[in-house]
Amino acid sequence: MGFAWCVRRSASRLASVFGGGRLGRIRSISAVVNRPSLALTPSPFRPFALYSTAIDRMSSEQSLLRVIDSEINTALQIDDPDLDEETAPGSFPFKIEDNPGHQTVTLTRDYKGEHIKVVVSMPSLDGDENDDEDDDDDDGHSNGSSIPLVVTVTKKSGLSLEFSCMAFPDEIAIDALSVSNQGSTLEDKLANEGPDFECLDENLKKTFYKYLEIRGVKASTTNFLHQYMMRKVKREYLLWLKNVKKFMEE
């Protein structure tokens, strides 16, 4: 009897330890999961982070707009009135076609049955600030601003003579010339480029320069174009700034 009573008492204790402990742990876990204070709720800092990001973006855009406005004001203060066809020299024989936003200007005129077109590109600076030993390049042209020109003289038949030139202050340099017909492909133009202009006879080269001069492509014309194109650079920069500002404000 005493031994059986001890066995039942031990079994009861084991049951309370394993059974009750497991149940206790389950109840504890359930209590923790169901505790309102530990339930998943949106972080109170997340809206603040989104607000802070939006403020930073707005601040960055406003700062950019202030810099753009400053650049526009500076450009307006230093820019001269537009140099247009009315202020061209009285002897300037060409009509000027200048479209805002375009990087070229087109000059046109008719001369004794020929149609002459000159495409003028933006000026480039050929000077090298790190090289003060020589002020001239290999061709004898002084370093400084230069503007590329493509002069096309077209006959009524459609046959054209095209000059690729570089205009320097007070002088023009012919780089190449080619003959083409109306509707010629690029391959045809390349085939008709002819020899290197510098390899031509000196008298022949002088004759070609005279040919252009008679048709209005001369130093006085290109000197005016230097001034005109430098101001176009300013106008195009100002237009670009205004377009960027318009985008930022939308």
JSON list of C-alpha atoms in Angstrom, two decimals:
[
{"chain": "A", "resi": 1, "resn": "MET", "atom": "CA", "xyz": [0.00, 0.00, 0.00]},
{"chain": "A", "resi": 2, "resn": "GLY", "atom": "CA", "xyz": [2.73, 2.43, 0.89]},
{"chain": "A", "resi": 3, "resn": "PHE", "atom": "CA", "xyz": [4.66, 1.66, -2.28]},
{"chain": "A", "resi": 4, "resn": "ALA", "atom": "CA", "xyz": [1.60, 2.14, -4.53]},
{"chain": "A", "resi": 5, "resn": "TRP", "atom": "CA", "xyz": [0.83, 5.43, -2.86]},
{"chain": "A", "resi": 6, "resn": "CYS", "atom": "CA", "xyz": [4.38, 6.64, -3.58]},
{"chain": "A", "resi": 7, "resn": "VAL", "atom": "CA", "xyz": [4.08, 5.63, -7.25]},
{"chain": "A", "resi": 8, "resn": "ARG", "atom": "CA", "xyz": [0.77, 7.50, -7.70]},
{"chain": "A", "resi": 9, "resn": "ARG", "atom": "CA", "xyz": [2.24, 10.59, -6.03]},
{"chain": "A", "resi": 10, "resn": "SER", "atom": "CA", "xyz": [5.29, 10.53, -8.31]},
{"chain": "A", "resi": 11, "resn": "ALA", "atom": "CA", "xyz": [3.13, 10.11, -11.41]},
{"chain": "A", "resi": 12, "resn": "SER", "atom": "CA", "xyz": [0.95, 13.01, -10.36]},
{"chain": "A", "resi": 13, "resn": "ARG", "atom": "CA", "xyz": [3.99, 15.23, -9.93]},
{"chain": "A", "resi": 14, "resn": "LEU", "atom": "CA", "xyz": [5.35, 14.26, -13.36]},
{"chain": "A", "resi": 15, "resn": "ALA", "atom": "CA", "xyz": [2.01, 15.02, -14.98]},
{"chain": "A", "resi": 16, "resn": "SER", "atom": "CA", "xyz": [1.89, 18.42, -13.34]},
{"chain": "A", "resi": 17, "resn": "VAL", "atom": "CA", "xyz": [5.44, 19.20, -14.47]},
{"chain": "A", "resi": 18, "resn": "PHE", "atom": "CA", "xyz": [5.17, 18.13, -18.15]},
{"chain": "A", "resi": 19, "resn": "GLY", "atom": "CA", "xyz": [1.51, 18.64, -18.80]},
{"chain": "A", "resi": 20, "resn": "GLY", "atom": "CA", "xyz": [1.06, 21.78, -16.79]},
{"chain": "A", "resi": 21, "resn": "GLY", "atom": "CA", "xyz": [4.39, 23.25, -17.98]},
{"chain": "A", "resi": 22, "resn": "ARG", "atom": "CA", "xyz": [3.54, 22.75, -21.64]},
{"chain": "A", "resi": 23, "resn": "LEU", "atom": "CA", "xyz": [0.10, 24.18, -21.19]},
{"chain": "A", "resi": 24, "resn": "GLY", "atom": "CA", "xyz": [1.59, 27.07, -19.27]},
{"chain": "A", "resi": 25, "resn": "ARG", "atom": "CA", "xyz": [3.99, 27.82, -22.04]},
{"chain": "A", "resi": 26, "resn": "ILE", "atom": "CA", "xyz": [1.22, 27.70, -24.63]},
{"chain": "A", "resi": 27, "resn": "ARG", "atom": "CA", "xyz": [-0.88, 30.04, -22.54]},
{"chain": "A", "resi": 28, "resn": "SER", "atom": "CA", "xyz": [2.09, 32.37, -22.08]},
{"chain": "A", "resi": 29, "resn": "ILE", "atom": "CA", "xyz": [2.78, 32.49, -25.82]},
{"chain": "A", "resi": 30, "resn": "SER", "atom": "CA", "xyz": [-0.89, 33.14, -26.55]},
{"chain": "A", "resi": 31, "resn": "ALA", "atom": "CA", "xyz": [-0.92, 35.94, -24.03]},
{"chain": "A", "resi": 32, "resn": "VAL", "atom": "CA", "xyz": [2.13, 37.52, -25.60]},
{"chain": "A", "resi": 33, "resn": "VAL", "atom": "CA", "xyz": [0.77, 37.28, -29.14]},
{"chain": "A", "resi": 34, "resn": "ASN", "atom": "CA", "xyz": [-2.60, 38.68, -28.13]},
{"chain": "A", "resi": 35, "resn": "ARG", "atom": "CA", "xyz": [-1.18, 41.49, -26.06]},
{"chain": "A", "resi": 36, "resn": "PRO", "atom": "CA", "xyz": [-2.46, 44.74, -27.66]},
{"chain": "A", "resi": 37, "resn": "SER", "atom": "CA", "xyz": [0.69, 46.65, -26.92]},
{"chain": "A", "resi": 38, "resn": "LEU", "atom": "CA", "xyz": [2.76, 44.25, -29.10]},
{"chain": "A", "resi": 39, "resn": "ALA", "atom": "CA", "xyz": [0.40, 44.09, -32.08]},
{"chain": "A", "resi": 40, "resn": "LEU", "atom": "CA", "xyz": [1.83, 45.19, -35.48]},
{"chain": "A", "resi": 41, "resn": "THR", "atom": "CA", "xyz": [1.06, 48.86, -35.99]},
{"chain": "A", "resi": 42, "resn": "PRO", "atom": "CA", "xyz": [2.46, 51.38, -38.54]},
{"chain": "A", "resi": 43, "resn": "SER", "atom": "CA", "xyz": [5.63, 53.05, -37.34]},
{"chain": "A", "resi": 44, "resn": "PRO", "atom": "CA", "xyz": [5.00, 56.61, -36.19]},
{"chain": "A", "resi": 45, "resn": "PHE", "atom": "CA", "xyz": [8.31, 57.60, -37.90]},
{"chain": "A", "resi": 46, "resn": "ARG", "atom": "CA", "xyz": [7.39, 56.43, -41.44]},
{"chain": "A", "resi": 47, "resn": "PRO", "atom": "CA", "xyz": [5.14, 59.41, -42.36]},
{"chain": "A", "resi": 48, "resn": "PHE", "atom": "CA", "xyz": [7.84, 61.73, -41.05]},
{"chain": "A", "resi": 49, "resn": "ALA", "atom": "CA", "xyz": [10.43, 60.05, -43.31]},
{"chain": "A", "resi": 50, "resn": "LEU", "atom": "CA", "xyz": [8.21, 60.47, -46.37]},
{"chain": "A", "resi": 51, "resn": "TYR", "atom": "CA", "xyz": [7.53, 64.09, -45.47]},
{"chain": "A", "resi": 52, "resn": "SER", "atom": "CA", "xyz": [11.24, 64.72, -44.97]},
{"chain": "A", "resi": 53, "resn": "THR", "atom": "CA", "xyz": [12.05, 63.23, -48.42]},
{"chain": "A", "resi": 54, "resn": "ALA", "atom": "CA", "xyz": [9.44, 65.42, -50.09]},
{"chain": "A", "resi": 55, "resn": "ILE", "atom": "CA", "xyz": [10.83, 68.50, -48.34]},
{"chain": "A", "resi": 56, "resn": "ASP", "atom": "CA", "xyz": [14.37, 67.64, -49.47]},
{"chain": "A", "resi": 57, "resn": "ARG", "atom": "CA", "xyz": [13.20, 67.23, -53.07]},
{"chain": "A", "resi": 58, "resn": "MET", "atom": "CA", "xyz": [11.36, 70.55, -53.02]},
{"chain": "A", "resi": 59, "resn": "SER", "atom": "CA", "xyz": [14.34, 72.28, -51.46]},
{"chain": "A", "resi": 60, "resn": "SER", "atom": "CA", "xyz": [16.64, 70.88, -54.15]},
{"chain": "A", "resi": 61, "resn": "GLU", "atom": "CA", "xyz": [14.37, 72.06, -56.97]},
{"chain": "A", "resi": 62, "resn": "GLN", "atom": "CA", "xyz": [13.96, 75.51, -55.43]},
{"chain": "A", "resi": 63, "resn": "SER", "atom": "CA", "xyz": [17.72, 75.81, -55.08]},
{"chain": "A", "resi": 64, "resn": "LEU", "atom": "CA", "xyz": [18.16, 74.85, -58.73]},
{"chain": "A", "resi": 65, "resn": "LEU", "atom": "CA", "xyz": [15.55, 77.41, -59.79]},
{"chain": "A", "resi": 66, "resn": "ARG", "atom": "CA", "xyz": [17.36, 80.14, -57.85]},
{"chain": "A", "resi": 67, "resn": "VAL", "atom": "CA", "xyz": [20.63, 79.31, -59.61]},
{"chain": "A", "resi": 68, "resn": "ILE", "atom": "CA", "xyz": [18.90, 79.28, -63.02]},
{"chain": "A", "resi": 69, "resn": "ASP", "atom": "CA", "xyz": [17.27, 82.67, -62.31]},
{"chain": "A", "resi": 70, "resn": "SER", "atom": "CA", "xyz": [20.66, 84.07, -61.34]},
{"chain": "A", "resi": 71, "resn": "GLU", "atom": "CA", "xyz": [22.19, 82.80, -64.59]},
{"chain": "A", "resi": 72, "resn": "ILE", "atom": "CA", "xyz": [19.33, 84.27, -66.63]},
{"chain": "A", "resi": 73, "resn": "ASN", "atom": "CA", "xyz": [19.70, 87.67, -64.96]},
{"chain": "A", "resi": 74, "resn": "THR", "atom": "CA", "xyz": [23.44, 87.64, -65.55]},
{"chain": "A", "resi": 75, "resn": "ALA", "atom": "CA", "xyz": [22.99, 86.72, -69.22]},
{"chain": "A", "resi": 76, "resn": "LEU", "atom": "CA", "xyz": [20.43, 89.49, -69.69]},
{"chain": "A", "resi": 77, "resn": "GLN", "atom": "CA", "xyz": [22.70, 92.08, -68.09]},
{"chain": "A", "resi": 78, "resn": "ILE", "atom": "CA", "xyz": [25.74, 91.32, -70.23]},
{"chain": "A", "resi": 79, "resn": "ASP", "atom": "CA", "xyz": [23.88, 90.57, -73.47]},
{"chain": "A", "resi": 80, "resn": "ASP", "atom": "CA", "xyz": [23.74, 93.28, -76.11]},
{"chain": "A", "resi": 81, "resn": "PRO", "atom": "CA", "xyz": [20.68, 93.88, -78.29]},
{"chain": "A", "resi": 82, "resn": "ASP", "atom": "CA", "xyz": [20.30, 91.19, -80.90]},
{"chain": "A", "resi": 83, "resn": "LEU", "atom": "CA", "xyz": [22.53, 91.67, -83.90]},
{"chain": "A", "resi": 84, "resn": "ASP", "atom": "CA", "xyz": [20.22, 91.03, -86.82]},
{"chain": "A", "resi": 85, "resn": "GLU", "atom": "CA", "xyz": [19.95, 91.73, -90.52]},
{"chain": "A", "resi": 86, "resn": "GLU", "atom": "CA", "xyz": [19.13, 95.43, -89.99]},
{"chain": "A", "resi": 87, "resn": "THR", "atom": "CA", "xyz": [22.49, 96.06, -88.27]},
{"chain": "A", "resi": 88, "resn": "ALA", "atom": "CA", "xyz": [24.48, 94.17, -90.92]},
{"chain": "A", "resi": 89, "resn": "PRO", "atom": "CA", "xyz": [26.87, 96.20, -93.08]},
{"chain": "A", "resi": 90, "resn": "GLY", "atom": "CA", "xyz": [25.27, 97.98, -95.99]},
{"chain": "A", "resi": 91, "resn": "SER", "atom": "CA", "xyz": [27.30, 95.86, -98.36]},
{"chain": "A", "resi": 92, "resn": "PHE", "atom": "CA", "xyz": [26.14, 92.60, -96.75]},
{"chain": "A", "resi": 93, "resn": "PRO", "atom": "CA", "xyz": [24.56, 90.79, -99.70]},
{"chain": "A", "resi": 94, "resn": "PHE", "atom": "CA", "xyz": [22.89, 87.84, -97.96]},
{"chain": "A", "resi": 95, "resn": "LYS", "atom": "CA", "xyz": [19.53, 87.19, -96.41]},
{"chain": "A", "resi": 96, "resn": "ILE", "atom": "CA", "xyz": [19.89, 85.73, -92.91]},
{"chain": "A", "resi": 97, "resn": "GLU", "atom": "CA", "xyz": [17.75, 82.83, -91.76]},
{"chain": "A", "resi": 98, "resn": "ASP", "atom": "CA", "xyz": [18.21, 82.28, -88.03]},
{"chain": "A", "resi": 99, "resn": "ASN", "atom": "CA", "xyz": [15.80, 79.96, -86.20]},
{"chain": "A", "resi": 100, "resn": "PRO", "atom": "CA", "xyz": [15.94, 79.98, -82.38]},
{"chain": "A", "resi": 101, "resn": "GLY", "atom": "CA", "xyz": [17.07, 76.63, -81.03]},
{"chain": "A", "resi": 102, "resn": "HIS", "atom": "CA", "xyz": [19.05, 75.75, -84.15]},
{"chain": "A", "resi": 103, "resn": "GLN", "atom": "CA", "xyz": [22.82, 75.53, -84.04]},
{"chain": "A", "resi": 104, "resn": "THR", "atom": "CA", "xyz": [23.33, 76.91, -87.56]},
{"chain": "A", "resi": 105, "resn": "VAL", "atom": "CA", "xyz": [22.47, 80.05, -89.51]},
{"chain": "A", "resi": 106, "resn": "THR", "atom": "CA", "xyz": [21.72, 79.99, -93.23]},
{"chain": "A", "resi": 107, "resn": "LEU", "atom": "CA", "xyz": [22.64, 82.79, -95.63]},
{"chain": "A", "resi": 108, "resn": "THR", "atom": "CA", "xyz": [21.13, 82.90, -99.12]},
{"chain": "A", "resi": 109, "resn": "ARG", "atom": "CA", "xyz": [21.37, 85.10, -102.19]},
{"chain": "A", "resi": 110, "resn": "ASP", "atom": "CA", "xyz": [21.02, 84.90, -105.97]},
{"chain": "A", "resi": 111, "resn": "TYR", "atom": "CA", "xyz": [23.86, 86.03, -108.19]},
{"chain": "A", "resi": 112, "resn": "LYS", "atom": "CA", "xyz": [23.73, 86.03, -112.00]},
{"chain": "A", "resi": 113, "resn": "GLY", "atom": "CA", "xyz": [21.55, 82.95, -112.28]},
{"chain": "A", "resi": 114, "resn": "GLU", "atom": "CA", "xyz": [23.25, 81.13, -109.43]},
{"chain": "A", "resi": 115, "resn": "HIS", "atom": "CA", "xyz": [21.75, 80.33, -106.04]},
{"chain": "A", "resi": 116, "resn": "ILE", "atom": "CA", "xyz": [24.26, 80.71, -103.25]},
{"chain": "A", "resi": 117, "resn": "LYS", "atom": "CA", "xyz": [23.70, 79.19, -99.81]},
{"chain": "A", "resi": 118, "resn": "VAL", "atom": "CA", "xyz": [26.08, 79.50, -96.87]},
{"chain": "A", "resi": 119, "resn": "VAL", "atom": "CA", "xyz": [25.51, 77.34, -93.78]},
{"chain": "A", "resi": 120, "resn": "VAL", "atom": "CA", "xyz": [27.27, 78.88, -90.78]},
{"chain": "A", "resi": 121, "resn": "SER", "atom": "CA", "xyz": [27.92, 76.74, -87.70]},
{"chain": "A", "resi": 122, "resn": "MET", "atom": "CA", "xyz": [28.58, 77.81, -84.12]},
{"chain": "A", "resi": 123, "resn": "PRO", "atom": "CA", "xyz": [32.04, 79.25, -83.46]},
{"chain": "A", "resi": 124, "resn": "SER", "atom": "CA", "xyz": [34.76, 77.23, -81.83]},
{"chain": "A", "resi": 125, "resn": "LEU", "atom": "CA", "xyz": [37.81, 78.34, -79.88]},
{"chain": "A", "resi": 126, "resn": "ASP", "atom": "CA", "xyz": [41.02, 76.98, -81.35]},
{"chain": "A", "resi": 127, "resn": "GLY", "atom": "CA", "xyz": [43.38, 78.65, -78.87]},
{"chain": "A", "resi": 128, "resn": "ASP", "atom": "CA", "xyz": [45.30, 76.48, -76.42]},
{"chain": "A", "resi": 129, "resn": "GLU", "atom": "CA", "xyz": [45.75, 78.14, -73.04]},
{"chain": "A", "resi": 130, "resn": "ASN", "atom": "CA", "xyz": [48.57, 75.74, -72.17]},
{"chain": "A", "resi": 131, "resn": "ASP", "atom": "CA", "xyz": [50.62, 76.56, -75.23]},
{"chain": "A", "resi": 132, "resn": "ASP", "atom": "CA", "xyz": [51.98, 80.11, -75.20]},
{"chain": "A", "resi": 133, "resn": "GLU", "atom": "CA", "xyz": [55.04, 79.43, -77.33]},
{"chain": "A", "resi": 134, "resn": "ASP", "atom": "CA", "xyz": [53.35, 79.71, -80.70]},
{"chain": "A", "resi": 135, "resn": "ASP", "atom": "CA", "xyz": [50.36, 81.89, -81.56]},
{"chain": "A", "resi": 136, "resn": "ASP", "atom": "CA", "xyz": [49.89, 80.36, -85.02]},
{"chain": "A", "resi": 137, "resn": "ASP", "atom": "CA", "xyz": [48.81, 76.90, -86.06]},
{"chain": "A", "resi": 138, "resn": "ASP", "atom": "CA", "xyz": [50.48, 74.73, -88.68]},
{"chain": "A", "resi": 139, "resn": "ASP", "atom": "CA", "xyz": [48.58, 76.45, -91.52]},
{"chain": "A", "resi": 140, "resn": "GLY", "atom": "CA", "xyz": [49.67, 79.91, -90.44]},
{"chain": "A", "resi": 141, "resn": "HIS", "atom": "CA", "xyz": [46.21, 80.88, -89.09]},
{"chain": "A", "resi": 142, "resn": "SER", "atom": "CA", "xyz": [46.16, 82.78, -85.82]},
{"chain": "A", "resi": 143, "resn": "ASN", "atom": "CA", "xyz": [44.61, 80.88, -82.93]},
{"chain": "A", "resi": 144, "resn": "GLY", "atom": "CA", "xyz": [41.26, 82.19, -81.76]},
{"chain": "A", "resi": 145, "resn": "SER", "atom": "CA", "xyz": [37.61, 81.87, -82.66]},
{"chain": "A", "resi": 146, "resn": "SER", "atom": "CA", "xyz": [36.74, 80.28, -85.97]},
{"chain": "A", "resi": 147, "resn": "ILE", "atom": "CA", "xyz": [33.46, 79.40, -87.64]},
{"chain": "A", "resi": 148, "resn": "PRO", "atom": "CA", "xyz": [32.86, 76.53, -90.07]},
{"chain": "A", "resi": 149, "resn": "LEU", "atom": "CA", "xyz": [31.18, 77.45, -93.34]},
{"chain": "A", "resi": 150, "resn": "VAL", "atom": "CA", "xyz": [29.70, 75.33, -96.11]},
{"chain": "A", "resi": 151, "resn": "VAL", "atom": "CA", "xyz": [29.22, 77.39, -99.26]},
{"chain": "A", "resi": 152, "resn": "THR", "atom": "CA", "xyz": [27.11, 75.86, -102.03]},
{"chain": "A", "resi": 153, "resn": "VAL", "atom": "CA", "xyz": [26.85, 77.53, -105.43]},
{"chain": "A", "resi": 154, "resn": "THR", "atom": "CA", "xyz": [24.09, 75.96, -107.53]},
{"chain": "A", "resi": 155, "resn": "LYS", "atom": "CA", "xyz": [23.47, 76.47, -111.25]},
{"chain": "A", "resi": 156, "resn": "LYS", "atom": "CA", "xyz": [19.99, 76.40, -112.80]},
{"chain": "A", "resi": 157, "resn": "SER", "atom": "CA", "xyz": [20.74, 72.92, -114.11]},
{"chain": "A", "resi": 158, "resn": "GLY", "atom": "CA", "xyz": [21.09, 71.66, -110.53]},
{"chain": "A", "resi": 159, "resn": "LEU", "atom": "CA", "xyz": [24.85, 71.22, -110.72]},
{"chain": "A", "resi": 160, "resn": "SER", "atom": "CA", "xyz": [26.53, 72.48, -107.55]},
{"chain": "A", "resi": 161, "resn": "LEU", "atom": "CA", "xyz": [30.00, 73.41, -106.38]},
{"chain": "A", "resi": 162, "resn": "GLU", "atom": "CA", "xyz": [30.40, 73.01, -102.62]},
{"chain": "A", "resi": 163, "resn": "PHE", "atom": "CA", "xyz": [33.17, 74.61, -100.55]},
{"chain": "A", "resi": 164, "resn": "SER", "atom": "CA", "xyz": [34.01, 73.51, -97.02]},
{"chain": "A", "resi": 165, "resn": "CYS", "atom": "CA", "xyz": [35.65, 76.49, -95.33]},
{"chain": "A", "resi": 166, "resn": "MET", "atom": "CA", "xyz": [36.87, 77.75, -92.00]},
{"chain": "A", "resi": 167, "resn": "ALA", "atom": "CA", "xyz": [36.51, 81.47, -91.33]},
{"chain": "A", "resi": 168, "resn": "PHE", "atom": "CA", "xyz": [39.10, 83.15, -89.10]},
{"chain": "A", "resi": 169, "resn": "PRO", "atom": "CA", "xyz": [39.29, 86.84, -88.19]},
{"chain": "A", "resi": 170, "resn": "ASP", "atom": "CA", "xyz": [40.01, 88.73, -91.43]},
{"chain": "A", "resi": 171, "resn": "GLU", "atom": "CA", "xyz": [40.54, 85.61, -93.52]},
{"chain": "A", "resi": 172, "resn": "ILE", "atom": "CA", "xyz": [38.91, 82.51, -94.98]},
{"chain": "A", "resi": 173, "resn": "ALA", "atom": "CA", "xyz": [40.51, 79.11, -95.47]},
{"chain": "A", "resi": 174, "resn": "ILE", "atom": "CA", "xyz": [39.11, 76.62, -97.99]},
{"chain": "A", "resi": 175, "resn": "ASP", "atom": "CA", "xyz": [39.51, 73.06, -96.74]},
{"chain": "A", "resi": 176, "resn": "ALA", "atom": "CA", "xyz": [37.87, 71.13, -99.57]},
{"chain": "A", "resi": 177, "resn": "LEU", "atom": "CA", "xyz": [35.55, 71.45, -102.52]},
{"chain": "A", "resi": 178, "resn": "SER", "atom": "CA", "xyz": [33.37, 69.04, -104.43]},
{"chain": "A", "resi": 179, "resn": "VAL", "atom": "CA", "xyz": [31.01, 68.94, -107.40]},
{"chain": "A", "resi": 180, "resn": "SER", "atom": "CA", "xyz": [27.57, 67.38, -107.10]},
{"chain": "A", "resi": 181, "resn": "ASN", "atom": "CA", "xyz": [24.29, 67.25, -108.94]},
{"chain": "A", "resi": 182, "resn": "GLN", "atom": "CA", "xyz": [20.81, 67.73, -107.56]},
{"chain": "A", "resi": 183, "resn": "GLY", "atom": "CA", "xyz": [19.75, 64.48, -105.90]},
{"chain": "A", "resi": 184, "resn": "SER", "atom": "CA", "xyz": [23.29, 63.19, -105.57]},
{"chain": "A", "resi": 185, "resn": "THR", "atom": "CA", "xyz": [23.87, 60.61, -102.87]},
{"chain": "A", "resi": 186, "resn": "LEU", "atom": "CA", "xyz": [26.52, 60.93, -100.19]},
{"chain": "A", "resi": 187, "resn": "GLU", "atom": "CA", "xyz": [28.62, 58.37, -102.05]},
{"chain": "A", "resi": 188, "resn": "ASP", "atom": "CA", "xyz": [28.45, 60.50, -105.20]},
{"chain": "A", "resi": 189, "resn": "LYS", "atom": "CA", "xyz": [29.55, 63.59, -103.28]},
{"chain": "A", "resi": 190, "resn": "LEU", "atom": "CA", "xyz": [32.47, 61.75, -101.73]},
{"chain": "A", "resi": 191, "resn": "ALA", "atom": "CA", "xyz": [33.52, 60.48, -105.14]},
{"chain": "A", "resi": 192, "resn": "ASN", "atom": "CA", "xyz": [33.55, 64.03, -106.51]},
{"chain": "A", "resi": 193, "resn": "GLU", "atom": "CA", "xyz": [35.52, 65.64, -103.68]},
{"chain": "A", "resi": 194, "resn": "GLY", "atom": "CA", "xyz": [38.62, 65.93, -105.80]},
{"chain": "A", "resi": 195, "resn": "PRO", "atom": "CA", "xyz": [42.18, 66.34, -104.54]},
{"chain": "A", "resi": 196, "resn": "ASP", "atom": "CA", "xyz": [43.25, 67.94, -101.29]},
{"chain": "A", "resi": 197, "resn": "PHE", "atom": "CA", "xyz": [42.79, 71.67, -101.70]},
{"chain": "A", "resi": 198, "resn": "GLU", "atom": "CA", "xyz": [46.23, 72.42, -100.26]},
{"chain": "A", "resi": 199, "resn": "CYS", "atom": "CA", "xyz": [47.77, 70.29, -103.01]},
{"chain": "A", "resi": 200, "resn": "LEU", "atom": "CA", "xyz": [46.34, 72.46, -105.78]},
{"chain": "A", "resi": 201, "resn": "ASP", "atom": "CA", "xyz": [48.41, 74.92, -107.75]},
{"chain": "A", "resi": 202, "resn": "GLU", "atom": "CA", "xyz": [48.76, 78.29, -105.99]},
{"chain": "A", "resi": 203, "resn": "ASN", "atom": "CA", "xyz": [47.22, 80.18, -108.91]},
{"chain": "A", "resi": 204, "resn": "LEU", "atom": "CA", "xyz": [44.25, 77.82, -108.94]},
{"chain": "A", "resi": 205, "resn": "LYS", "atom": "CA", "xyz": [43.74, 78.27, -105.20]},
{"chain": "A", "resi": 206, "resn": "LYS", "atom": "CA", "xyz": [43.84, 82.05, -105.54]},
{"chain": "A", "resi": 207, "resn": "THR", "atom": "CA", "xyz": [41.25, 81.83, -108.32]},
{"chain": "A", "resi": 208, "resn": "PHE", "atom": "CA", "xyz": [38.87, 79.89, -106.11]},
{"chain": "A", "resi": 209, "resn": "TYR", "atom": "CA", "xyz": [39.25, 82.44, -103.31]},
{"chain": "A", "resi": 210, "resn": "LYS", "atom": "CA", "xyz": [38.46, 85.18, -105.80]},
{"chain": "A", "resi": 211, "resn": "TYR", "atom": "CA", "xyz": [35.46, 83.17, -107.01]},
{"chain": "A", "resi": 212, "resn": "LEU", "atom": "CA", "xyz": [34.02, 83.17, -103.46]},
{"chain": "A", "resi": 213, "resn": "GLU", "atom": "CA", "xyz": [34.86, 86.82, -102.88]},
{"chain": "A", "resi": 214, "resn": "ILE", "atom": "CA", "xyz": [32.91, 87.91, -105.96]},
{"chain": "A", "resi": 215, "resn": "ARG", "atom": "CA", "xyz": [29.89, 86.00, -104.64]},
{"chain": "A", "resi": 216, "resn": "GLY", "atom": "CA", "xyz": [30.05, 87.75, -101.27]},
{"chain": "A", "resi": 217, "resn": "VAL", "atom": "CA", "xyz": [32.04, 85.25, -99.20]},
{"chain": "A", "resi": 218, "resn": "LYS", "atom": "CA", "xyz": [34.90, 87.47, -98.09]},
{"chain": "A", "resi": 219, "resn": "ALA", "atom": "CA", "xyz": [36.65, 88.76, -94.96]},
{"chain": "A", "resi": 220, "resn": "SER", "atom": "CA", "xyz": [34.19, 91.60, -94.29]},
{"chain": "A", "resi": 221, "resn": "THR", "atom": "CA", "xyz": [31.31, 89.11, -94.45]},
{"chain": "A", "resi": 222, "resn": "THR", "atom": "CA", "xyz": [32.92, 86.59, -92.12]},
{"chain": "A", "resi": 223, "resn": "ASN", "atom": "CA", "xyz": [33.99, 89.30, -89.64]},
{"chain": "A", "resi": 224, "resn": "PHE", "atom": "CA", "xyz": [30.34, 90.28, -89.28]},
{"chain": "A", "resi": 225, "resn": "LEU", "atom": "CA", "xyz": [29.41, 86.61, -88.96]},
{"chain": "A", "resi": 226, "resn": "HIS", "atom": "CA", "xyz": [31.90, 86.19, -86.10]},
{"chain": "A", "resi": 227, "resn": "GLN", "atom": "CA", "xyz": [30.08, 88.88, -84.12]},
{"chain": "A", "resi": 228, "resn": "TYR", "atom": "CA", "xyz": [26.68, 87.53, -85.09]},
{"chain": "A", "resi": 229, "resn": "MET", "atom": "CA", "xyz": [27.46, 83.94, -84.13]},
{"chain": "A", "resi": 230, "resn": "MET", "atom": "CA", "xyz": [29.06, 84.90, -80.81]},
{"chain": "A", "resi": 231, "resn": "ARG", "atom": "CA", "xyz": [25.82, 86.67, -79.91]},
{"chain": "A", "resi": 232, "resn": "LYS", "atom": "CA", "xyz": [23.83, 83.70, -81.12]},
{"chain": "A", "resi": 233, "resn": "VAL", "atom": "CA", "xyz": [25.77, 81.55, -78.64]},
{"chain": "A", "resi": 234, "resn": "LYS", "atom": "CA", "xyz": [24.53, 83.85, -75.86]},
{"chain": "A", "resi": 235, "resn": "ARG", "atom": "CA", "xyz": [20.96, 83.84, -77.17]},
{"chain": "A", "resi": 236, "resn": "GLU", "atom": "CA", "xyz": [20.86, 80.06, -77.47]},
{"chain": "A", "resi": 237, "resn": "TYR", "atom": "CA", "xyz": [22.25, 79.67, -73.94]},
{"chain": "A", "resi": 238, "resn": "LEU", "atom": "CA", "xyz": [19.60, 82.04, -72.61]},
{"chain": "A", "resi": 239, "resn": "LEU", "atom": "CA", "xyz": [16.87, 80.14, -74.47]},
{"chain": "A", "resi": 240, "resn": "TRP", "atom": "CA", "xyz": [18.17, 76.86, -73.05]},
{"chain": "A", "resi": 241, "resn": "LEU", "atom": "CA", "xyz": [18.11, 78.26, -69.50]},
{"chain": "A", "resi": 242, "resn": "LYS", "atom": "CA", "xyz": [14.53, 79.44, -69.94]},
{"chain": "A", "resi": 243, "resn": "ASN", "atom": "CA", "xyz": [13.45, 76.03, -71.26]},
{"chain": "A", "resi": 244, "resn": "VAL", "atom": "CA", "xyz": [15.05, 74.27, -68.27]},
{"chain": "A", "resi": 245, "resn": "LYS", "atom": "CA", "xyz": [13.35, 76.70, -65.89]},
{"chain": "A", "resi": 246, "resn": "LYS", "atom": "CA", "xyz": [10.00, 76.09, -67.58]},
{"chain": "A", "resi": 247, "resn": "PHE", "atom": "CA", "xyz": [10.45, 72.34, -67.09]},
{"chain": "A", "resi": 248, "resn": "MET", "atom": "CA", "xyz": [11.37, 72.73, -63.41]},
{"chain": "A", "resi": 249, "resn": "GLU", "atom": "CA", "xyz": [8.35, 74.91, -62.73]},
{"chain": "A", "resi": 250, "resn": "GLU", "atom": "CA", "xyz": [5.82, 72.44, -64.13]}
]
